[in-house]
Coordinates of C-alpha atoms in Angstrom, one line a residue:
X30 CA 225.2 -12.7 -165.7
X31 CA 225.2 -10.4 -162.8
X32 CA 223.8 -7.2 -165.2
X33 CA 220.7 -10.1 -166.1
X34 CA 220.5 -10.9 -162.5
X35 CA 219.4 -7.3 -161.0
X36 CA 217.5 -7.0 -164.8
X37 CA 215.5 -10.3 -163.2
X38 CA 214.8 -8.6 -159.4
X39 CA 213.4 -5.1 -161.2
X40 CA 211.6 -7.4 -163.4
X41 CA 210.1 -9.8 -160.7
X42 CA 209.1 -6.2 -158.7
X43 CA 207.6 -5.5 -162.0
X44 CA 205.6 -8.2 -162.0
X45 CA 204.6 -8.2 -158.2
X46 CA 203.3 -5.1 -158.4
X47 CA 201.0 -5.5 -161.4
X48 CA 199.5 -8.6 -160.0
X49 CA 199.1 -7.0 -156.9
X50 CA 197.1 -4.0 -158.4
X51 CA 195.5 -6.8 -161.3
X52 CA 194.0 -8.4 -157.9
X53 CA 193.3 -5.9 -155.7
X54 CA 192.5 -3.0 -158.1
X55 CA 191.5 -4.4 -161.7
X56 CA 189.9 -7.5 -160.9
X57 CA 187.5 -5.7 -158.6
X58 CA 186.8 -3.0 -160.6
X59 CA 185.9 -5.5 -163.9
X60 CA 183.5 -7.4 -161.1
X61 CA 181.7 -4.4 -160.4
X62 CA 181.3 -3.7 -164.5
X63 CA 179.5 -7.1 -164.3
X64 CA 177.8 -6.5 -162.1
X65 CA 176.0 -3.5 -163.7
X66 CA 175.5 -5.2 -167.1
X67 CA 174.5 -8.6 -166.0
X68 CA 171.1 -9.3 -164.5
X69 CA 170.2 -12.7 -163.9
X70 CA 172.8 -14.6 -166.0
X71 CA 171.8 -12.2 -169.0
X72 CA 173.3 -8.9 -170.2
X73 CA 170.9 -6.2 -169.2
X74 CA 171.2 -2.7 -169.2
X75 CA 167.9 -1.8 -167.5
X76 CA 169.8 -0.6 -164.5
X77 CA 171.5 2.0 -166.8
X78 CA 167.7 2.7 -168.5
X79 CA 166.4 2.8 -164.8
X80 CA 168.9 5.4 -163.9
X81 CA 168.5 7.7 -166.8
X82 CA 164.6 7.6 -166.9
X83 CA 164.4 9.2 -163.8
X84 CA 165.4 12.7 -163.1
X85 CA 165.9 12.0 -159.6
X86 CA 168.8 9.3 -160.3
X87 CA 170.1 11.3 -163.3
X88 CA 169.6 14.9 -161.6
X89 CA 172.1 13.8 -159.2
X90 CA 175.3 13.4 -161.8
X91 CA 174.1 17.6 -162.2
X92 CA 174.1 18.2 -158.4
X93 CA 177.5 16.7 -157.9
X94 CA 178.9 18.6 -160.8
X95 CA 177.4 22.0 -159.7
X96 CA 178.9 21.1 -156.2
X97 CA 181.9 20.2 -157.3
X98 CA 182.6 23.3 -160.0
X99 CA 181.6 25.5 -157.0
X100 CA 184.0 23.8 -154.8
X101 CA 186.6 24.1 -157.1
X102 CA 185.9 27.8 -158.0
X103 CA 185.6 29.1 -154.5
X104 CA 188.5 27.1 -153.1
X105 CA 190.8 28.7 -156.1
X106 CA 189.2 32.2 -155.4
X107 CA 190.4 31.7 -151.4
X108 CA 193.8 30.0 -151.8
X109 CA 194.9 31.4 -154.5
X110 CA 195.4 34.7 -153.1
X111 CA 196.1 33.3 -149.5
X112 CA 199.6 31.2 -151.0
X113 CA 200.2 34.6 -153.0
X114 CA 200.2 36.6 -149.6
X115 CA 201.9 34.1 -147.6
X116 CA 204.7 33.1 -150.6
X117 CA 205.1 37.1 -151.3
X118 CA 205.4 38.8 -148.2
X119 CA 206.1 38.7 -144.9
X120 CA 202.9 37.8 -142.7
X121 CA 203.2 38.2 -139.1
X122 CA 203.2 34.9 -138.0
X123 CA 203.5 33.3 -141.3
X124 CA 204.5 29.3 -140.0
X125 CA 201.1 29.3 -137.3
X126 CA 199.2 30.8 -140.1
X127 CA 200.5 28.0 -142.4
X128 CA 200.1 25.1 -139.8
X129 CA 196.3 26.8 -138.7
X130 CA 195.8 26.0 -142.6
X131 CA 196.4 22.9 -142.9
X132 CA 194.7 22.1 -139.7
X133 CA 191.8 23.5 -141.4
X134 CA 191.9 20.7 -143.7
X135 CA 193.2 17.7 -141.7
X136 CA 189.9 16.0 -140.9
X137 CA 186.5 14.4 -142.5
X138 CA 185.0 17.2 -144.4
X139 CA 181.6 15.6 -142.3
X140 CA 183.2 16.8 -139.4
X141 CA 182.7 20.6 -141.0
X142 CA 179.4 20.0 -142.0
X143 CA 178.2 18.6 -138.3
X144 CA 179.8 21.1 -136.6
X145 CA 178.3 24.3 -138.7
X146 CA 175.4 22.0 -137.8
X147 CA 175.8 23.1 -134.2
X148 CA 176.6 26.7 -135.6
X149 CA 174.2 27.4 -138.1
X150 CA 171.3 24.2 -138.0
X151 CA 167.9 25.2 -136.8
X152 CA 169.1 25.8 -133.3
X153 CA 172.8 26.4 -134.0
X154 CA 174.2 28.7 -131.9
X155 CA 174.6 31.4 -134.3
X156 CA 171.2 30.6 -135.6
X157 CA 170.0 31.5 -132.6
X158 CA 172.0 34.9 -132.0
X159 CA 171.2 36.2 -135.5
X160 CA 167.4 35.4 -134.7
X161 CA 167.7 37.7 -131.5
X162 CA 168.8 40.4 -133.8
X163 CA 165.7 40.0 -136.7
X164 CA 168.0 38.1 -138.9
X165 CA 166.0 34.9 -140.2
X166 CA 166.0 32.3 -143.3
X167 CA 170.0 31.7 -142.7
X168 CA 170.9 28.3 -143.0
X169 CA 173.8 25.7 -143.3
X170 CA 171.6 23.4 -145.4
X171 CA 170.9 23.0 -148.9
X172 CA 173.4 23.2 -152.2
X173 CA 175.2 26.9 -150.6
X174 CA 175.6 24.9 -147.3
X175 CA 177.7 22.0 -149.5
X176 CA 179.7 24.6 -151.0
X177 CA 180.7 26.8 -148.2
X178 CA 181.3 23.4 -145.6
X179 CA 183.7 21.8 -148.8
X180 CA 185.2 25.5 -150.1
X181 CA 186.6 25.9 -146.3
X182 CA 188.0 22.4 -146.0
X183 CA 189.4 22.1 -149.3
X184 CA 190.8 25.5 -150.2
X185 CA 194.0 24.8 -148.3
X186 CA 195.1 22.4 -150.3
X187 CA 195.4 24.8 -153.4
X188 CA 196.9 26.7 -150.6
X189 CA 199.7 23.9 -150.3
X190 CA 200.2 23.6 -154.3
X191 CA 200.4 27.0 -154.9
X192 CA 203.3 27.7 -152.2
X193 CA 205.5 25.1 -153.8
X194 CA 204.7 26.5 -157.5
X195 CA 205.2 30.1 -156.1
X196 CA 208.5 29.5 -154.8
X197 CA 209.6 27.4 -158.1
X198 CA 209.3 31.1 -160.0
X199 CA 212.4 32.7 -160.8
X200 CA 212.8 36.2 -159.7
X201 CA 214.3 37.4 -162.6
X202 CA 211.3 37.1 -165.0
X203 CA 209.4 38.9 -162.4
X204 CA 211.9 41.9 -162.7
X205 CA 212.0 41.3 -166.4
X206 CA 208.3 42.0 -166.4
X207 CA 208.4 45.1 -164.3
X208 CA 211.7 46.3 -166.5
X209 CA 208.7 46.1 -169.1
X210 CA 206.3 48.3 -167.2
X211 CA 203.9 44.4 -166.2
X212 CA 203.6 45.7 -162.6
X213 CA 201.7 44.7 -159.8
X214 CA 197.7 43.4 -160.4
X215 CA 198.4 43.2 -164.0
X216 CA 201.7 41.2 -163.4
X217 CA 200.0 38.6 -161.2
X218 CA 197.6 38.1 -163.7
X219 CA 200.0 38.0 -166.9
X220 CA 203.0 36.5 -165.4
X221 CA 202.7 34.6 -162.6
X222 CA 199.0 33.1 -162.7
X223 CA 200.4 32.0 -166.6
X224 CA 204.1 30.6 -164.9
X225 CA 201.8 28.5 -162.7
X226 CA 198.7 27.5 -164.3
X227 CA 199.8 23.7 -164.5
X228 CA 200.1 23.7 -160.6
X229 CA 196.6 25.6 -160.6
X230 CA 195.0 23.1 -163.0
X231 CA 196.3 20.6 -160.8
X232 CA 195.2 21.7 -157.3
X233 CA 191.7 22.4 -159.3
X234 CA 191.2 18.9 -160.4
X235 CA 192.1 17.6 -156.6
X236 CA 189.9 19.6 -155.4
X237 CA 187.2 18.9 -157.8
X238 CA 187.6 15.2 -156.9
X239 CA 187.7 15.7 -153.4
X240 CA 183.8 17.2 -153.7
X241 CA 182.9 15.5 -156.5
X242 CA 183.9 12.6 -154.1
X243 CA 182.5 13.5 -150.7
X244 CA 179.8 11.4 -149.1
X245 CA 179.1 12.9 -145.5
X246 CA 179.0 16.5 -146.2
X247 CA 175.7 15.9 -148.7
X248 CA 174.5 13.2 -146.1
X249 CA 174.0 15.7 -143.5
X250 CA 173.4 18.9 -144.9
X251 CA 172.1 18.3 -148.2
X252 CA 168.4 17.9 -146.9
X253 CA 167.3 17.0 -150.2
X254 CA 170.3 17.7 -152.7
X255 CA 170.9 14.6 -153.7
X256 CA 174.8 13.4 -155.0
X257 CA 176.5 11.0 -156.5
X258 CA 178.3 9.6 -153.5
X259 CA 174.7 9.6 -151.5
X260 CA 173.1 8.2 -154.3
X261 CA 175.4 5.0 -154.0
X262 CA 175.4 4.5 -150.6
X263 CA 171.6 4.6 -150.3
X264 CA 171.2 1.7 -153.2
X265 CA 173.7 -0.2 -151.6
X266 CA 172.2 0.2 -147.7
X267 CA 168.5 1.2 -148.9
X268 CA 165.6 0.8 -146.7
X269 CA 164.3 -2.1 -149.2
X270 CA 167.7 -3.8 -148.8
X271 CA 170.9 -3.4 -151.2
X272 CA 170.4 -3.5 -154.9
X273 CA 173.9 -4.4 -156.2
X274 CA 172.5 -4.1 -159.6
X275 CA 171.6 -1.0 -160.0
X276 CA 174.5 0.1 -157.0
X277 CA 177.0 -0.8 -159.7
X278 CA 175.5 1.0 -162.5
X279 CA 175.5 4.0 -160.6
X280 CA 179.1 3.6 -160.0
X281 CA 180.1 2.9 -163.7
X282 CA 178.6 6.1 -164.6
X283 CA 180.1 7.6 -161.6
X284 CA 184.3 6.5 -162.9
X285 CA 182.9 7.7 -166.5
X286 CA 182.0 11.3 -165.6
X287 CA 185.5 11.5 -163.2
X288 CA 187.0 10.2 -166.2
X289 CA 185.9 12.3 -168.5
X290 CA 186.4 15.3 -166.4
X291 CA 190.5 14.2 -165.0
X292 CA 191.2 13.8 -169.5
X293 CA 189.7 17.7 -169.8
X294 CA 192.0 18.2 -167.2
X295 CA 194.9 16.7 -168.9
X296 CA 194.3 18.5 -171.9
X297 CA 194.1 21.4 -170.6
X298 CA 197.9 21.5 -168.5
X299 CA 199.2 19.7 -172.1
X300 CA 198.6 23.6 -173.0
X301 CA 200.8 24.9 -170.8
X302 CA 203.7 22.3 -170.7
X303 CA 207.4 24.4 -169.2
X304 CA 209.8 23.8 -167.0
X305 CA 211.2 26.2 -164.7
X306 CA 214.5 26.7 -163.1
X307 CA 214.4 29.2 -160.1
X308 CA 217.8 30.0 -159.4
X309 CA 216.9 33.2 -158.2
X310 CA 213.3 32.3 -156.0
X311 CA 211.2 34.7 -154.8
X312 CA 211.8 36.5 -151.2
X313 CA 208.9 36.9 -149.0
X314 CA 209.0 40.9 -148.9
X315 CA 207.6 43.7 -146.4
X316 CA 204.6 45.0 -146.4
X317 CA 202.9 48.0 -144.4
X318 CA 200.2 50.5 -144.4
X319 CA 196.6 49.3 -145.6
X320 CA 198.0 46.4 -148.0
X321 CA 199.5 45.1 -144.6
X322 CA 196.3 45.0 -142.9
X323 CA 194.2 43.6 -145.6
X324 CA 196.1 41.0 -146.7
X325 CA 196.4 40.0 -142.8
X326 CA 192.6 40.4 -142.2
X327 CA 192.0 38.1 -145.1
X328 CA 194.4 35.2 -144.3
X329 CA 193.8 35.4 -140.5
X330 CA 189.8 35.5 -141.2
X331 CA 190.0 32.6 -143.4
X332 CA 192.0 30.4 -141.3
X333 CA 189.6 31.5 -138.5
X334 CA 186.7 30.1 -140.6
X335 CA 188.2 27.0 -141.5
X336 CA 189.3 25.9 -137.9
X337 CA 186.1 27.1 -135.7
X338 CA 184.4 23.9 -136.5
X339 CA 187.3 22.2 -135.1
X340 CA 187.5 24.3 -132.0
X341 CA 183.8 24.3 -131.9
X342 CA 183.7 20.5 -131.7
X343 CA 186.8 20.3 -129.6
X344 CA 184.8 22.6 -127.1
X345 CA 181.2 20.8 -127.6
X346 CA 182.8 17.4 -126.5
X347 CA 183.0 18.8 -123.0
X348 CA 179.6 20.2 -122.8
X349 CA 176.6 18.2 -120.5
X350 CA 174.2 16.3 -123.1
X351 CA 171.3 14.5 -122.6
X352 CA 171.6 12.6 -126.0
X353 CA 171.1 15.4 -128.3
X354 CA 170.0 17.8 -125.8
X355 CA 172.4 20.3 -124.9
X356 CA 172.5 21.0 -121.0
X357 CA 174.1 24.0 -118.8
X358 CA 177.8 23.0 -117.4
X359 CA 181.0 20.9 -118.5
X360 CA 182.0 17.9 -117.8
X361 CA 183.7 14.6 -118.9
X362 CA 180.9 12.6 -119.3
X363 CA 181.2 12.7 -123.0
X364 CA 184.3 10.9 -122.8
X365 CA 183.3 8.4 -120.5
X366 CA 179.9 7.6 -122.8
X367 CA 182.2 7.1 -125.7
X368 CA 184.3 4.7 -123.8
X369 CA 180.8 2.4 -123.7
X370 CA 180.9 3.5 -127.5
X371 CA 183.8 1.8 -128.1
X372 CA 186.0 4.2 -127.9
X373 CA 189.0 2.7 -127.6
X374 CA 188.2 -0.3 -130.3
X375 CA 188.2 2.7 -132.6
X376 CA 191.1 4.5 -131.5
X377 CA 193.0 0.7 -131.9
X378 CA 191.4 0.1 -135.3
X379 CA 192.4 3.5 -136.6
X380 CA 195.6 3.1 -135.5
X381 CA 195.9 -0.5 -136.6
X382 CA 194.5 0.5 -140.5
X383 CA 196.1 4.2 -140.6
X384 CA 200.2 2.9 -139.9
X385 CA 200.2 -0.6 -141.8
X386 CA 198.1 1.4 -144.9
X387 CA 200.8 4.0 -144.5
X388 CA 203.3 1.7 -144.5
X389 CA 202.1 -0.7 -147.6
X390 CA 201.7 2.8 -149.4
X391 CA 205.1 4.2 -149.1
X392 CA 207.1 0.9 -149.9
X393 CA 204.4 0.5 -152.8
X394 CA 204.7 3.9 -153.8
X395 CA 208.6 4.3 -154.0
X396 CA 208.8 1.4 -155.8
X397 CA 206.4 2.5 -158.5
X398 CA 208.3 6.0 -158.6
X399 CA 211.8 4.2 -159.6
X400 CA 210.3 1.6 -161.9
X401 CA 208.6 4.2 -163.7
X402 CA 211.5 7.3 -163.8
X403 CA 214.7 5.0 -163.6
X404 CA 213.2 2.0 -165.7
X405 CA 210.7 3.5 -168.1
X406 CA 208.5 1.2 -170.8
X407 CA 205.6 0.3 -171.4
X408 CA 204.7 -2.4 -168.8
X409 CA 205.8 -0.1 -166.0
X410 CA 204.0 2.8 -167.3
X411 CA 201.1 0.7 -166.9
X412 CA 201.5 0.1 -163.6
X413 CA 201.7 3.8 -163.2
X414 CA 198.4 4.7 -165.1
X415 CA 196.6 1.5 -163.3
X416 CA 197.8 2.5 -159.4
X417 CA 196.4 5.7 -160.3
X418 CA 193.2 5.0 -161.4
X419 CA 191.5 5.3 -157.8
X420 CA 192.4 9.1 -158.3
X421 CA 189.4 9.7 -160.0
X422 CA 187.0 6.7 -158.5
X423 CA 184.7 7.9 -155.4
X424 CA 185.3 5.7 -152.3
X425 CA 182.0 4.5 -152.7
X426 CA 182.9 2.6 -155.7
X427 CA 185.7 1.1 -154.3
X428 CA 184.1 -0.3 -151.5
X429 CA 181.4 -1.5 -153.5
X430 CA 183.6 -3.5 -156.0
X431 CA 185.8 -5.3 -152.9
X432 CA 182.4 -6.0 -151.4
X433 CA 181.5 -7.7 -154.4
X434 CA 184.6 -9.8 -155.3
X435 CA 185.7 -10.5 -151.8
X436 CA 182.4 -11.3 -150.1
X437 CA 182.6 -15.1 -150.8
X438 CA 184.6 -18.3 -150.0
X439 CA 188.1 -18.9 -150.5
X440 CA 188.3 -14.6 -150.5
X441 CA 185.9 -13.8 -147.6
X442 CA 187.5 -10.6 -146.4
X443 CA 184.5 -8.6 -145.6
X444 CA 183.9 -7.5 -142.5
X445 CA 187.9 -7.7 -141.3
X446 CA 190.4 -5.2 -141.1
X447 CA 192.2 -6.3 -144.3
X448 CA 189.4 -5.0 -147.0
X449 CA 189.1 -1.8 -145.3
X450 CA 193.3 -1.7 -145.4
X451 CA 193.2 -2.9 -149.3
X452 CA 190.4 -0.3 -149.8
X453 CA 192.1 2.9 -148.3
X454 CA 195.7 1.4 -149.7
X455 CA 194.2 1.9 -153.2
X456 CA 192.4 4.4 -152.8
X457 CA 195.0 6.9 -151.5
X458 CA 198.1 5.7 -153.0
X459 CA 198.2 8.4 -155.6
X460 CA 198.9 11.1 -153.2
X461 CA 202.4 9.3 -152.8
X462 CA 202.8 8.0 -155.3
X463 CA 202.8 10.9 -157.3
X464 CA 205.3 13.0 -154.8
X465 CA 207.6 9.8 -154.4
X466 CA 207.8 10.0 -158.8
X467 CA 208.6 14.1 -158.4
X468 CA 211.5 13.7 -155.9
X469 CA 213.1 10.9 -157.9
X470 CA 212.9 13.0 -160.9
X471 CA 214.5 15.9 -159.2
X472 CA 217.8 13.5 -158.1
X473 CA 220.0 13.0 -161.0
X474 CA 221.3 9.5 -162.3
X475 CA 224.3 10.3 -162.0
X476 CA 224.4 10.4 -158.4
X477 CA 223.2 6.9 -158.2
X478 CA 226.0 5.7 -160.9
X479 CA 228.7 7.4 -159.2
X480 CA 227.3 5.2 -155.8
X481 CA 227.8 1.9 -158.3
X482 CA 231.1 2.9 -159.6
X483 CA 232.6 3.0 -156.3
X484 CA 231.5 -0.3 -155.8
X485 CA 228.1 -0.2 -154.3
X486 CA 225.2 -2.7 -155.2
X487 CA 222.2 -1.4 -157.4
X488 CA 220.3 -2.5 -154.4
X489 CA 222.3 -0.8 -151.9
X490 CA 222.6 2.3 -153.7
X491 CA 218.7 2.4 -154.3
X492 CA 217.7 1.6 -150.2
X493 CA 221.2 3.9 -148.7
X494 CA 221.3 6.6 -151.8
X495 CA 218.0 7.3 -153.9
X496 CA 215.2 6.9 -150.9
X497 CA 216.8 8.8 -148.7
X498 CA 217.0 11.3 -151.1
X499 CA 213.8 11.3 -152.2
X500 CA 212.5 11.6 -148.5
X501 CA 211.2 14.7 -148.4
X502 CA 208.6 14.3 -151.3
X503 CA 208.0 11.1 -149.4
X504 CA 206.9 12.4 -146.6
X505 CA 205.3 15.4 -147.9
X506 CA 202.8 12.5 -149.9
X507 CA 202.8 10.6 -146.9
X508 CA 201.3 12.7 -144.9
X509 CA 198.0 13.8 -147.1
X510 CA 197.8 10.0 -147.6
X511 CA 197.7 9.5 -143.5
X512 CA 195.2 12.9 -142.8
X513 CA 193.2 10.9 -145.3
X514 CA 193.3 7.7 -144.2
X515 CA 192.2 8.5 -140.9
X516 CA 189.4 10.5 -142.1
X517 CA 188.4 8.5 -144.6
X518 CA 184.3 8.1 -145.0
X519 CA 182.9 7.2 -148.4
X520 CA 184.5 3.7 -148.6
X521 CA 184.8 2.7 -144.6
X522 CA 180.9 3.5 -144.3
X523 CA 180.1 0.7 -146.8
X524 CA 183.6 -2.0 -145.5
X525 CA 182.6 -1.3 -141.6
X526 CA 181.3 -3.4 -138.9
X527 CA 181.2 -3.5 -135.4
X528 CA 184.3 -5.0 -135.0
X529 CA 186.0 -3.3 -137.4
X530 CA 185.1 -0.1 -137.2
X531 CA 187.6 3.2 -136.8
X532 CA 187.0 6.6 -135.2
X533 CA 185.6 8.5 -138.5
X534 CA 182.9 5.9 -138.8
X535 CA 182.5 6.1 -134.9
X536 CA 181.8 9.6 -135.3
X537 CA 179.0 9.6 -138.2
X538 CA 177.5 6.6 -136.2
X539 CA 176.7 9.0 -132.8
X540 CA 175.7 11.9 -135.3
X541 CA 173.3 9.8 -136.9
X542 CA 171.9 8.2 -133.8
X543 CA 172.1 11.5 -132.4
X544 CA 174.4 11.6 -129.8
X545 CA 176.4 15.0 -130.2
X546 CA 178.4 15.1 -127.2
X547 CA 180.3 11.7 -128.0
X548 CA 180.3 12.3 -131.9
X549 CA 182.5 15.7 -130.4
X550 CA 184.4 13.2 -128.7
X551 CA 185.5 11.1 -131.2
X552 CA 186.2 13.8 -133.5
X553 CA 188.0 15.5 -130.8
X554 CA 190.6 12.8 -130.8
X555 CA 190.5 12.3 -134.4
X556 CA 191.5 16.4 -134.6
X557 CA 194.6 15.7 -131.9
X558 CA 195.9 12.9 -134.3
X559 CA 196.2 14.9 -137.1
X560 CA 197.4 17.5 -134.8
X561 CA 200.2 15.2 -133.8
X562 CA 201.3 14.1 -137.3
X563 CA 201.6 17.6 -138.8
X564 CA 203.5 18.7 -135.6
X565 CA 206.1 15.6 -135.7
X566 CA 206.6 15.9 -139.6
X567 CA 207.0 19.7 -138.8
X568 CA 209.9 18.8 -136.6
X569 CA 211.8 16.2 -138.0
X570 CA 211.9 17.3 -141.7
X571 CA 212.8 20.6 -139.9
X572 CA 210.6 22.2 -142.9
X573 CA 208.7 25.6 -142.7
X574 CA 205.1 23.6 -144.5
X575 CA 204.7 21.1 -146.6
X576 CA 204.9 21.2 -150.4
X577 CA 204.0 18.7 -153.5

């Protein structure tokens, strides 16, 4: 009776969950579907003829791919290397060069593009000191301008794969290789790019979303170059008012090309499926002479790339503007212009959306991880596959679906905090979800059955044995879940109001309308949250970077 009793409470957590994602994720997502093949009462696929008889609608699935395959390429060309050098040898100042990293990826990737906007625009300040020199036709706009913005925010995440995978290798095969005369340039490509090529597949296809995905980067620098994301967001909030129709059509095909690409991703690591055990990992080792200075020039360069929009912005949002005039002098008059722009509405909201997401995700999450490792079949494996669906969904689809099945009585939640929670809880969940299910596979059963044989509860062993074990990947997940949270764009740009809305939408708002100095403001603070949370995870996990 008592074994069918804790049977029953997995089983009722079971169910929970699935009607939670059923409502919140499925439902939804079968509403937009609908949507995009039924025109008054009738099924219709003219909004799918309208699309693909245009090469201005269809072009864009072409942009977004180009953008996205360059993304991916350049961001594996930098990182690579970078989490090679850093996992390898012994950089001066390898923990600030790591934390400088992942700084250079903790914000909006807009933020990137409006600062190089100040940089390199038409009277960017570097613009303007390559023009005194005779240098002229350089721009930040344009397809090359998307690429270099996203390759510079995104690369540190292979960056952050590639360390954990590198320290998973076993020393001993490396020395087994060199035994074997596989040395240096030769080994890193035979050996250790092959021991890691699941992790590298992996990193690839986030980063490949994370482009593929990206609304504001295109939005401000694109000039032209239209996207997918773009696309969406101008049929839904057109000039000639929102087409839903033809919005949701666009988004179908949008989930089928993600689709199709995440399944040639999947086939591709089912090639090279292994397990390693390092019990001998690799020891950072010294490094002198010219190898010394280039591989130092090359991480420290990078790093310095990827943060000077930061600093740039950080600096700009003390600098005199007359709305998008730039005037002589400092001054915190910025600040107190955003405080009109409310300021701290959005600093409330943010916080309000980012911690109770955060918190929904990680109970959410952990529970997922232990139904689907410690009580495998078939119903929670389809919880699994179904939480992880928003993986390869842009946000803009997932605002657009909540819009349309929560916009009317008895479930009117647009326009309140709790859509744009739901929206960013589904949307980022995978992130840890997928580093809660690692750590639990790392702890062994019989840990947790040695807890119940002295007596403890199933429960009791779960909440005082297995999550605290499994904090670390926790944490590790939770913390790309709450960078991306906060910065989230693509789906809060389409959920927002007035009353509702956080710092990241704050920001696009005063770059749109054009005032610079308190968009630099808002991102500013935006920067010294995500400052703050990498510094306190830092500390209390007591860990040298973070790893998934």
């Amino acid at each position: 009776m008592q074994a069918g009793k804790r049977r029953d409470g997995w089983t009722i957590v079971s169910w929970v969950l699935m009607a939670l994602f059923l409502i919140f994720l499925v439902w939804p997502i079968g509403n937009l579907l609908k949507e995009a093949v039924i025109k008054d009462g009738t099924f219709s696929l003219d909004a799918f003829q309208a699309f693909f008889g245009k090469e201005y609608y269809y072009g864009s699935i072409f942009n977004s791919l180009k953008i996205g395959i360059a993304v991916m390429a350049v961001s594996l060309i930098l990182g690579i290397p970078f989490a090679y050098f850093y996992s390898f040898y012994q950089l001066k100042g390898r923990k600030l060069l790591f934390v400088l990293c992942l700084l250079g990826t903790m914000s909006a990737p807009f933020l990137g593009a409006y600062a190089w906007i100040l940089l390199m625009g038409n009277s960017g300040l570097v613009t303007k000191l390559l023009k005194s020199i005779g240098i002229r036709g350089l721009t930040i706009y344009g397809f090359w301008g998307i690429v270099f913005v996203q390759s510079l925010k995104l690369f540190p995440l292979v960056v952050i794969y590639m360390n954990g995978a590198f320290r998973d290798i076993d020393n001993s095969l490396l020395e087994a290789a060199e035994s074997m005369g596989c040395k240096g340039v030769k080994r890193f490509f035979q050996v250790i790019m092959a021991l890691t090529m699941p992790t590298i597949l992996a990193a690839a296809l986030l980063v490949f979303m994370r482009s593929f995905a990206d609304f504001g980067t295109p939005v401000l620098i694109g000039r032209g170059y239209s996207t997918f994301p773009v696309l969406i967001y101008n049929q839904y909030l057109g000039e000639n008012g929102a087409d839903y129709h033809f919005a949701a059509a666009i988004s179908v095909i949008a989930v089928i090309v993600t689709a199709i690409i995440f399944l040639i991703q999947k086939l591709a690591t089912n090639k090279f499926k292994f397990t390693i055990n390092s019990l001998h990992p690799v020891e950072p080792k010294e490094v002198h002479g010219v190898s010394a200075v280039l591989m130092h020039a090359f991480c420290y360069i990078l790093v310095a790339l990827a943060m000077l929009p930061q600093l740039y912005i950080i600096n700009m949002s003390f600098r005199n503007y007359n709305n998008s005039i730039l005037q002589p002098g400092y001054s915190f008059k910025n600040y107190q212009k955003a405080v009109e722009k409310m300021l701290y509405r959005s600093i409330g909201n943010t916080l309000v959306v980012s911690f109770v997401t955060l918190a929904i995700i990680i109970v959410i999450a952990v529970l997922i991880a232990y139904l689907v490792v410690r009580r495998s079949n078939a119903f929670n494996n389809a919880i699994d596959v179904i939480s992880m669906l928003p993986y390869i969904m842009p946000g803009g689809v997932i605002g657009i679906s909540l819009i349309l099945t929560y916009s009317k009585k008895p479930f009117a939640l647009t326009g309140t905090l709790l859509i744009m929670i739901i929206a960013l809880t589904i949307r980022r969940m995978p992130f840890t979800s997928r580093s809660a299910t690692a750590a639990i596979m790392k702890i062994p059963v019989t840990i947790e059955e040695a807890a119940i044989s002295l007596g403890a509860s199933r429960a009791k062993t779960f909440a005082q044995i297995t999550v605290p074990m499994m904090a670390s990947g926790i944490i590790s997940g939770a913390i790309l879940s709450w960078v991306s949270i906060i910065t989230e764009m693509s789906s809060g740009v389409i959920l927002y109001n007035n009353r509702t809305i956080t710092l990241t939408i704050s920001t696009y708002a005063a770059i749109t309308s054009g005032i610079y100095g308190v968009a630099a403001v808002f991102a500013t603070i935006t920067t010294v949250f995500t400052v703050v949370c990498l510094v306190l995870y830092l500390r209390f996990t007591k860990a040298e970077d973070i790893r998934m």
